């Protein structure tokens, strides 16, 4: 900035330097158009369904982990049922350990991400499977396949839960596995025809 004294001895005015200038509206429009073209080219390459199905796998795994912790902390059974038709999990805090919803017992629901559903996969973790919810000692409670977490943290069955996106693209399959003896959960992605451990 260059300062010039005005006619009044007590006033000083500033005049902008000629070497400093901003962008014109035309230059900004050109930059926006170039960014828009690159975004249009990149958008079809991004598979958003993989993000959705990852989120669905995270929902199932967190619900199972929380149920196991709750059973140990509260010292009563916690039942996780898979409402396949409505794409959600039901968690029952079974205070009297009878495997049924009774008055005063807390029931919560964990819906899957939009565009994600329980679905039989092309191949299971250990070979062919007959459905989306698999377990050697799976219970049916209120018409839903269910697993029960005991007060020692163990599950009533080994468990495999399979999810897919609505598009069911080759890499849009996820699996959540529960170890019966410990209640431990792991999750897997189906990539290039093979199940690979995830890293949630």
GROMACS .gro file of C-alpha atoms in nm:
model
  200
    1UNK     CA    1   0.000   0.000   0.000
    2UNK     CA    2   0.119   0.349  -0.078
    3UNK     CA    3   0.014   0.628   0.156
    4UNK     CA    4  -0.057   0.980   0.039
    5UNK     CA    5  -0.113   1.283   0.250
    6UNK     CA    6  -0.435   1.464   0.175
    7UNK     CA    7  -0.494   1.834   0.185
    8UNK     CA    8  -0.575   1.811   0.553
    9UNK     CA    9  -0.259   1.768   0.764
   10UNK     CA   10  -0.432   1.525   1.005
   11UNK     CA   11  -0.570   1.279   0.742
   12UNK     CA   12  -0.382   1.009   0.559
   13UNK     CA   13  -0.550   0.803   0.284
   14UNK     CA   14  -0.442   0.470   0.137
   15UNK     CA   15  -0.451   0.382  -0.230
   16UNK     CA   16  -0.419   0.016  -0.336
   17UNK     CA   17  -0.104  -0.073  -0.521
   18UNK     CA   18  -0.152  -0.139  -0.893
   19UNK     CA   19   0.055  -0.462  -0.873
   20UNK     CA   20  -0.198  -0.638  -0.645
   21UNK     CA   21  -0.520  -0.777  -0.799
   22UNK     CA   22  -0.769  -1.063  -0.743
   23UNK     CA   23  -0.924  -1.325  -0.971
   24UNK     CA   24  -1.183  -1.222  -1.224
   25UNK     CA   25  -1.522  -1.391  -1.239
   26UNK     CA   26  -1.429  -1.555  -1.571
   27UNK     CA   27  -1.114  -1.710  -1.423
   28UNK     CA   28  -1.313  -1.851  -1.129
   29UNK     CA   29  -1.575  -1.996  -1.365
   30UNK     CA   30  -1.306  -2.168  -1.572
   31UNK     CA   31  -1.150  -2.325  -1.261
   32UNK     CA   32  -1.495  -2.444  -1.141
   33UNK     CA   33  -1.566  -2.596  -1.482
   34UNK     CA   34  -1.235  -2.788  -1.481
   35UNK     CA   35  -1.296  -2.920  -1.128
   36UNK     CA   36  -1.650  -3.022  -1.233
   37UNK     CA   37  -1.518  -3.216  -1.534
   38UNK     CA   38  -1.267  -3.408  -1.320
   39UNK     CA   39  -1.535  -3.484  -1.058
   40UNK     CA   40  -1.769  -3.616  -1.329
   41UNK     CA   41  -1.498  -3.847  -1.462
   42UNK     CA   42  -1.405  -3.978  -1.115
   43UNK     CA   43  -1.758  -4.028  -0.976
   44UNK     CA   44  -1.849  -4.349  -1.167
   45UNK     CA   45  -1.524  -4.514  -1.049
   46UNK     CA   46  -1.619  -4.478  -0.681
   47UNK     CA   47  -1.821  -4.777  -0.555
   48UNK     CA   48  -2.036  -4.628  -0.279
   49UNK     CA   49  -2.209  -4.960  -0.216
   50UNK     CA   50  -1.888  -5.097  -0.063
   51UNK     CA   51  -1.898  -4.816   0.195
   52UNK     CA   52  -2.262  -4.897   0.270
   53UNK     CA   53  -2.200  -5.270   0.316
   54UNK     CA   54  -1.893  -5.198   0.533
   55UNK     CA   55  -2.119  -4.985   0.751
   56UNK     CA   56  -2.374  -5.267   0.766
   57UNK     CA   57  -2.102  -5.512   0.876
   58UNK     CA   58  -1.992  -5.264   1.141
   59UNK     CA   59  -2.351  -5.235   1.270
   60UNK     CA   60  -2.384  -5.614   1.307
   61UNK     CA   61  -2.044  -5.659   1.465
   62UNK     CA   62  -2.090  -5.377   1.716
   63UNK     CA   63  -2.436  -5.509   1.814
   64UNK     CA   64  -2.291  -5.857   1.876
   65UNK     CA   65  -1.992  -5.722   2.072
   66UNK     CA   66  -2.214  -5.500   2.286
   67UNK     CA   67  -2.451  -5.792   2.356
   68UNK     CA   68  -2.160  -6.009   2.473
   69UNK     CA   69  -2.026  -5.734   2.703
   70UNK     CA   70  -2.373  -5.665   2.838
   71UNK     CA   71  -2.427  -6.033   2.924
   72UNK     CA   72  -2.100  -6.041   3.121
   73UNK     CA   73  -2.163  -5.707   3.293
   74UNK     CA   74  -2.528  -5.762   3.385
   75UNK     CA   75  -2.493  -6.138   3.448
   76UNK     CA   76  -2.796  -6.245   3.246
   77UNK     CA   77  -2.857  -6.370   2.892
   78UNK     CA   78  -2.864  -6.125   2.603
   79UNK     CA   79  -3.038  -6.248   2.289
   80UNK     CA   80  -2.954  -6.112   1.944
   81UNK     CA   81  -3.216  -6.198   1.681
   82UNK     CA   82  -3.184  -6.131   1.308
   83UNK     CA   83  -3.496  -5.977   1.160
   84UNK     CA   84  -3.405  -6.063   0.801
   85UNK     CA   85  -3.722  -5.926   0.639
   86UNK     CA   86  -3.694  -5.586   0.809
   87UNK     CA   87  -3.313  -5.569   0.773
   88UNK     CA   88  -3.235  -5.516   1.140
   89UNK     CA   89  -3.116  -5.684   1.459
   90UNK     CA   90  -3.317  -5.711   1.778
   91UNK     CA   91  -3.128  -5.715   2.108
   92UNK     CA   92  -3.316  -5.850   2.411
   93UNK     CA   93  -3.180  -5.811   2.763
   94UNK     CA   94  -3.330  -6.134   2.896
   95UNK     CA   95  -3.329  -6.070   3.271
   96UNK     CA   96  -3.491  -6.402   3.364
   97UNK     CA   97  -3.299  -6.611   3.103
   98UNK     CA   98  -3.614  -6.763   2.951
   99UNK     CA   99  -3.543  -6.662   2.588
  100UNK     CA  100  -3.865  -6.461   2.556
  101UNK     CA  101  -3.958  -6.093   2.571
  102UNK     CA  102  -4.125  -6.028   2.907
  103UNK     CA  103  -4.263  -5.711   3.064
  104UNK     CA  104  -3.986  -5.485   3.190
  105UNK     CA  105  -3.714  -5.640   2.975
  106UNK     CA  106  -3.528  -5.399   2.750
  107UNK     CA  107  -3.546  -5.452   2.373
  108UNK     CA  108  -3.349  -5.242   2.125
  109UNK     CA  109  -3.314  -5.255   1.747
  110UNK     CA  110  -3.013  -5.194   1.522
  111UNK     CA  111  -3.117  -5.131   1.159
  112UNK     CA  112  -2.880  -5.204   0.873
  113UNK     CA  113  -2.752  -4.926   0.650
  114UNK     CA  114  -2.984  -4.834   0.360
  115UNK     CA  115  -2.912  -5.052   0.059
  116UNK     CA  116  -2.776  -5.342   0.270
  117UNK     CA  117  -2.953  -5.669   0.345
  118UNK     CA  118  -2.891  -6.018   0.481
  119UNK     CA  119  -2.821  -6.247   0.187
  120UNK     CA  120  -2.684  -6.593   0.116
  121UNK     CA  121  -2.333  -6.545  -0.033
  122UNK     CA  122  -2.178  -6.709  -0.340
  123UNK     CA  123  -1.957  -6.904  -0.096
  124UNK     CA  124  -1.932  -6.922   0.281
  125UNK     CA  125  -1.624  -6.873   0.498
  126UNK     CA  126  -1.569  -7.250   0.514
  127UNK     CA  127  -1.751  -7.368   0.202
  128UNK     CA  128  -2.109  -7.367   0.071
  129UNK     CA  129  -2.380  -7.229   0.301
  130UNK     CA  130  -2.758  -7.264   0.299
  131UNK     CA  131  -2.856  -6.912   0.404
  132UNK     CA  132  -2.751  -6.571   0.530
  133UNK     CA  133  -2.752  -6.661   0.903
  134UNK     CA  134  -2.568  -6.986   0.979
  135UNK     CA  135  -2.493  -7.164   1.307
  136UNK     CA  136  -2.470  -7.523   1.431
  137UNK     CA  137  -2.701  -7.453   1.728
  138UNK     CA  138  -2.895  -7.152   1.602
  139UNK     CA  139  -3.213  -7.077   1.800
  140UNK     CA  140  -3.539  -6.955   1.652
  141UNK     CA  141  -3.700  -6.694   1.877
  142UNK     CA  142  -4.017  -6.513   1.766
  143UNK     CA  143  -3.959  -6.656   1.418
  144UNK     CA  144  -3.609  -6.510   1.389
  145UNK     CA  145  -3.271  -6.686   1.388
  146UNK     CA  146  -3.103  -6.592   1.718
  147UNK     CA  147  -2.784  -6.625   1.918
  148UNK     CA  148  -2.775  -6.603   2.297
  149UNK     CA  149  -2.479  -6.459   2.485
  150UNK     CA  150  -2.432  -6.610   2.832
  151UNK     CA  151  -2.304  -6.444   3.149
  152UNK     CA  152  -1.954  -6.591   3.090
  153UNK     CA  153  -1.937  -6.424   2.746
  154UNK     CA  154  -1.979  -6.746   2.548
  155UNK     CA  155  -2.238  -6.769   2.269
  156UNK     CA  156  -2.506  -7.036   2.235
  157UNK     CA  157  -2.377  -7.122   1.887
  158UNK     CA  158  -2.100  -7.057   1.644
  159UNK     CA  159  -2.236  -6.800   1.400
  160UNK     CA  160  -2.183  -6.667   1.049
  161UNK     CA  161  -2.383  -6.367   0.925
  162UNK     CA  162  -2.368  -6.266   0.558
  163UNK     CA  163  -2.454  -5.926   0.410
  164UNK     CA  164  -2.463  -5.778   0.062
  165UNK     CA  165  -2.547  -5.449  -0.103
  166UNK     CA  166  -2.870  -5.417  -0.297
  167UNK     CA  167  -2.663  -5.436  -0.618
  168UNK     CA  168  -2.490  -5.756  -0.502
  169UNK     CA  169  -2.174  -5.673  -0.695
  170UNK     CA  170  -1.887  -5.927  -0.674
  171UNK     CA  171  -1.699  -5.734  -0.403
  172UNK     CA  172  -2.008  -5.620  -0.208
  173UNK     CA  173  -2.030  -5.920   0.028
  174UNK     CA  174  -1.939  -5.914   0.398
  175UNK     CA  175  -1.935  -6.181   0.669
  176UNK     CA  176  -1.937  -6.157   1.049
  177UNK     CA  177  -1.826  -6.461   1.247
  178UNK     CA  178  -1.881  -6.539   1.616
  179UNK     CA  179  -1.672  -6.798   1.800
  180UNK     CA  180  -1.904  -6.995   2.029
  181UNK     CA  181  -1.667  -7.061   2.320
  182UNK     CA  182  -1.549  -6.701   2.364
  183UNK     CA  183  -1.812  -6.485   2.193
  184UNK     CA  184  -1.534  -6.321   1.990
  185UNK     CA  185  -1.641  -6.158   1.662
  186UNK     CA  186  -1.446  -6.109   1.338
  187UNK     CA  187  -1.552  -5.974   1.002
  188UNK     CA  188  -1.449  -6.046   0.643
  189UNK     CA  189  -1.471  -5.896   0.293
  190UNK     CA  190  -1.531  -6.103  -0.019
  191UNK     CA  191  -1.270  -5.984  -0.270
  192UNK     CA  192  -1.182  -6.154  -0.599
  193UNK     CA  193  -1.364  -6.472  -0.492
  194UNK     CA  194  -1.188  -6.503  -0.154
  195UNK     CA  195  -1.283  -6.406   0.201
  196UNK     CA  196  -1.024  -6.172   0.354
  197UNK     CA  197  -1.014  -6.049   0.713
  198UNK     CA  198  -1.139  -5.694   0.758
  199UNK     CA  199  -0.992  -5.426   0.980
  200UNK     CA  200  -1.282  -5.246   1.154
   0.00000   0.00000   0.00000
